[in-house]
Short mmCIF file of C-alpha atoms in Angstrom, two decimals:
data_model
loop_
_atom_site.label_atom_id
_atom_site.label_comp_id
_atom_site.label_asym_id
_atom_site.label_seq_id
_atom_site.Cartn_x
_atom_site.Cartn_y
_atom_site.Cartn_z
CA MET S 247 0.00 0.00 0.00
CA LEU S 248 1.41 3.38 -1.04
CA ASN S 249 1.17 6.17 1.53
CA THR S 250 1.45 9.78 0.43
CA TRP S 251 3.15 12.36 2.61
CA VAL S 252 3.09 16.07 1.76
CA VAL S 253 5.63 18.69 2.84
CA MET S 254 3.66 21.94 3.05
CA PRO S 255 4.72 25.50 3.89
CA THR S 256 3.09 27.02 6.95
CA CYS S 257 4.40 30.57 6.47
CA LEU S 258 6.85 32.53 4.34
CA PRO S 259 10.50 31.56 4.85
CA THR S 260 13.10 33.85 6.39
CA VAL S 261 15.21 35.75 3.86
CA LEU S 262 18.95 35.52 4.55
CA ARG S 263 20.57 38.83 3.68
CA ARG S 264 22.87 41.22 5.56
CA CYS S 265 21.12 44.27 7.06
CA PRO S 266 23.10 47.47 6.42
CA ASP S 267 21.75 49.13 9.58
CA CYS S 268 22.33 46.52 12.30
CA SER S 269 24.36 43.81 10.48
CA SER S 270 21.71 41.16 11.22
CA GLY S 271 21.37 38.47 8.59
CA ARG S 272 17.63 37.70 8.72
CA PHE S 273 14.64 39.41 7.11
CA ARG S 274 10.91 38.63 7.32
CA ALA S 275 8.71 38.91 4.24
CA ASP S 276 5.15 39.93 5.03
CA GLY S 277 3.76 40.02 1.48
CA LYS S 278 3.95 43.77 0.88
CA PHE S 279 5.05 45.16 -2.47
CA ARG S 280 6.08 48.56 -3.77
CA VAL S 281 5.41 49.47 -7.38
CA ASN S 282 6.93 52.58 -8.94
CA ALA S 283 6.19 53.93 -12.43
CA HIS S 284 8.54 55.98 -14.59
CA HIS S 285 6.34 57.06 -17.49
CA LYS S 286 5.85 53.72 -19.30
CA LEU S 287 8.41 51.78 -17.26
CA LEU S 288 7.68 49.91 -14.03
CA ASP S 289 9.78 48.85 -11.08
CA ALA S 290 8.39 46.47 -8.47
CA TRP S 291 9.91 45.26 -5.21
CA LEU S 292 8.98 42.78 -2.51
CA LEU S 293 9.51 44.51 0.83
CA VAL S 294 11.22 42.58 3.62
CA LEU S 295 11.78 43.71 7.22
CA CYS S 296 14.92 43.12 9.27
CA ALA S 297 14.19 40.68 12.09
CA SER S 298 16.36 42.70 14.52
CA CYS S 299 15.89 46.39 13.83
CA GLY S 300 12.82 46.44 11.55
CA SER S 301 14.45 48.38 8.70
CA THR S 302 13.01 47.75 5.25
CA ALA S 303 14.91 46.23 2.33
CA LYS S 304 13.64 45.70 -1.21
CA LEU S 305 13.93 42.57 -3.32
CA THR S 306 13.68 43.45 -7.01
CA VAL S 307 10.80 41.75 -8.82
CA LEU S 308 10.56 43.95 -11.93
CA GLU S 309 13.18 46.39 -13.10
CA ARG S 310 12.41 48.98 -15.77
CA ALA S 311 9.80 46.71 -17.34
CA HIS S 312 7.59 48.24 -20.02
CA VAL S 313 3.99 48.56 -18.83
CA ARG S 314 2.61 46.52 -21.73
CA SER S 315 5.01 43.65 -21.07
CA VAL S 316 3.61 43.11 -17.54
CA ARG S 317 0.57 40.85 -17.36
CA PRO S 318 -2.45 42.76 -15.98
CA GLY S 319 -3.12 39.98 -13.45
CA LEU S 320 0.42 40.27 -12.10
CA LEU S 321 0.13 44.04 -11.79
CA ASP S 322 -3.18 43.69 -9.92
CA ARG S 323 -1.62 41.15 -7.53
CA LEU S 324 1.32 43.50 -6.89
CA HIS S 325 -1.02 46.40 -6.12
CA ASP S 326 -3.17 44.18 -3.85
CA ASN S 327 -0.12 42.98 -1.84
CA ASP S 328 -1.04 39.38 -2.57
CA PRO S 329 0.72 37.09 -0.02
CA GLY S 330 0.41 34.17 -2.47
CA LEU S 331 2.43 36.14 -5.02
CA ALA S 332 5.07 36.82 -2.36
CA ALA S 333 5.32 33.07 -1.70
CA GLU S 334 5.62 32.37 -5.45
CA LEU S 335 8.32 35.00 -5.92
CA LEU S 336 10.34 33.81 -2.92
CA GLN S 337 10.49 30.38 -4.56
CA ASP S 338 11.53 31.73 -7.95
CA PRO S 339 15.26 30.98 -8.42
CA LEU S 340 15.65 33.98 -10.74
CA VAL S 341 14.37 36.41 -8.10
CA LEU S 342 16.63 34.86 -5.45
CA ARG S 343 19.68 34.96 -7.72
CA ARG S 344 18.99 38.52 -8.92
CA ASN S 345 18.80 39.77 -5.34
CA ARG S 346 21.63 37.55 -4.04
CA VAL S 347 19.59 36.14 -1.17
CA ALA S 348 18.92 32.69 0.26
CA LEU S 349 15.97 31.32 2.20
CA ASP S 350 15.81 29.68 5.63
CA TRP S 351 12.85 27.30 5.88
CA ASP S 352 13.35 26.34 9.56
CA GLY S 353 9.96 26.39 11.26
CA ALA S 354 8.15 27.39 8.05
CA TRP S 355 6.91 23.95 6.94
CA ARG S 356 5.10 20.88 8.23
CA LEU S 357 4.81 17.25 7.20
CA ASP S 358 1.30 15.93 6.58
CA THR S 359 1.39 12.11 6.74
CA GLY S 360 -2.36 11.70 6.38
CA GLY S 361 -2.54 9.01 9.04
CA PRO S 362 -1.00 7.66 12.24
CA ASP S 363 2.57 8.67 13.06
CA ARG S 364 3.75 5.07 13.49
CA PRO S 365 2.88 2.78 10.58
CA ASP S 366 2.21 -0.77 11.81
CA HIS S 367 2.89 -2.67 8.56
CA GLU S 368 6.01 -4.77 7.98
CA VAL S 369 6.71 -3.03 4.65
CA ILE S 370 5.55 0.47 3.85
CA ASP S 371 5.93 2.33 0.57
CA VAL S 372 5.78 6.11 0.89
CA SER S 373 5.61 8.78 -1.77
CA VAL S 374 6.77 12.17 -0.47
CA ARG S 375 5.41 15.16 -2.34
CA PHE S 376 6.54 18.77 -1.91
CA ALA S 377 3.87 21.48 -2.15
CA ALA S 378 6.66 24.07 -2.41
CA ARG S 379 10.38 24.00 -3.15
CA ILE S 380 11.48 23.44 0.46
CA PRO S 381 14.96 21.93 0.92
CA VAL S 382 14.70 19.28 3.66
CA ARG S 383 16.78 16.25 4.56
CA PRO S 384 14.83 13.06 3.77
CA VAL S 385 16.21 11.46 6.93
CA ARG S 386 14.49 14.17 8.97
CA LEU S 387 11.20 13.68 7.10
CA ILE S 388 11.27 9.91 7.53
CA ALA S 389 12.13 10.21 11.22
CA GLU S 390 9.30 12.67 11.79
CA GLY S 391 6.78 10.76 9.67
CA CYS S 392 7.50 7.35 11.22
CA GLY S 393 8.05 8.60 14.77
CA LEU S 394 11.64 7.33 14.87
CA PRO S 395 14.86 8.96 16.06
CA ARG S 396 17.16 10.13 13.26
CA ALA S 397 19.89 7.73 14.39
CA GLU S 398 17.47 4.84 13.92
CA VAL S 399 16.64 6.03 10.40
CA GLU S 400 20.36 6.27 9.60
CA ARG S 401 20.82 2.70 10.90
CA LEU S 402 17.91 1.45 8.74
CA ILE S 403 19.56 3.03 5.68
CA SER S 404 22.93 1.44 6.43
CA ASP S 405 21.26 -1.96 7.04
CA GLY S 406 19.48 -1.75 3.67
CA ARG S 407 16.01 -1.85 5.21
CA LEU S 408 15.23 1.70 4.09
CA VAL S 409 15.73 2.11 0.35
CA SER S 410 15.04 4.81 -2.20
CA ALA S 411 16.07 5.77 -5.71
CA VAL S 412 17.40 9.09 -4.37
CA ARG S 413 20.18 9.75 -1.87
CA LEU S 414 18.54 10.05 1.53
CA ASN S 415 21.44 11.75 3.34
CA GLY S 416 21.49 15.08 1.44
CA ARG S 417 18.87 17.77 1.04
CA LEU S 418 15.96 17.40 -1.37
CA SER S 419 13.25 19.77 -2.52
CA GLY S 420 11.61 17.47 -5.05
CA ASP S 421 9.29 14.50 -4.84
CA PHE S 422 10.70 11.08 -3.99
CA THR S 423 9.61 7.63 -2.81
CA PHE S 424 11.07 5.20 -0.32
CA THR S 425 10.38 1.70 1.05
CA LEU S 426 10.81 0.80 4.71
CA LYS S 427 11.12 -2.89 5.72
CA ARG S 428 10.84 -3.50 9.44
#
């Protein structure tokens, strides 16, 4: 029987970037945008607040984009400060690379196993699906989903009783499956 687990975000991740005012390295995104027009050119930023001093920094979303090249739906979402758009943009690798920032997902996600924490079957097949691009160690997910300590999960991997087509010791942000034989 194939179980499906889902890794879901619970809030926006922390943005890792140096604050010029207090030299903190963490910013909170609250879904606010700033849009500025220069005749027929638009600039748009996602505003983030320093976790220590509260100063505002801007992450560039659009830079000198011609008004007609911006989809009307996107422009409406920017003006409405759509938190869903903020979540989408924080997961866009181009936006992260352009602004030279990284994300910290600690405490911003949860694992939905859809059933009891401790499966009772001898062999369980699990498909792990990611609702967002959240980098997590599969060992941590398996330990949390099965109610086992991480050391026990590591031992099951080394014994060959926990197998997967992907490497379970690194970080993953994409879907994978594994089989656990007790």
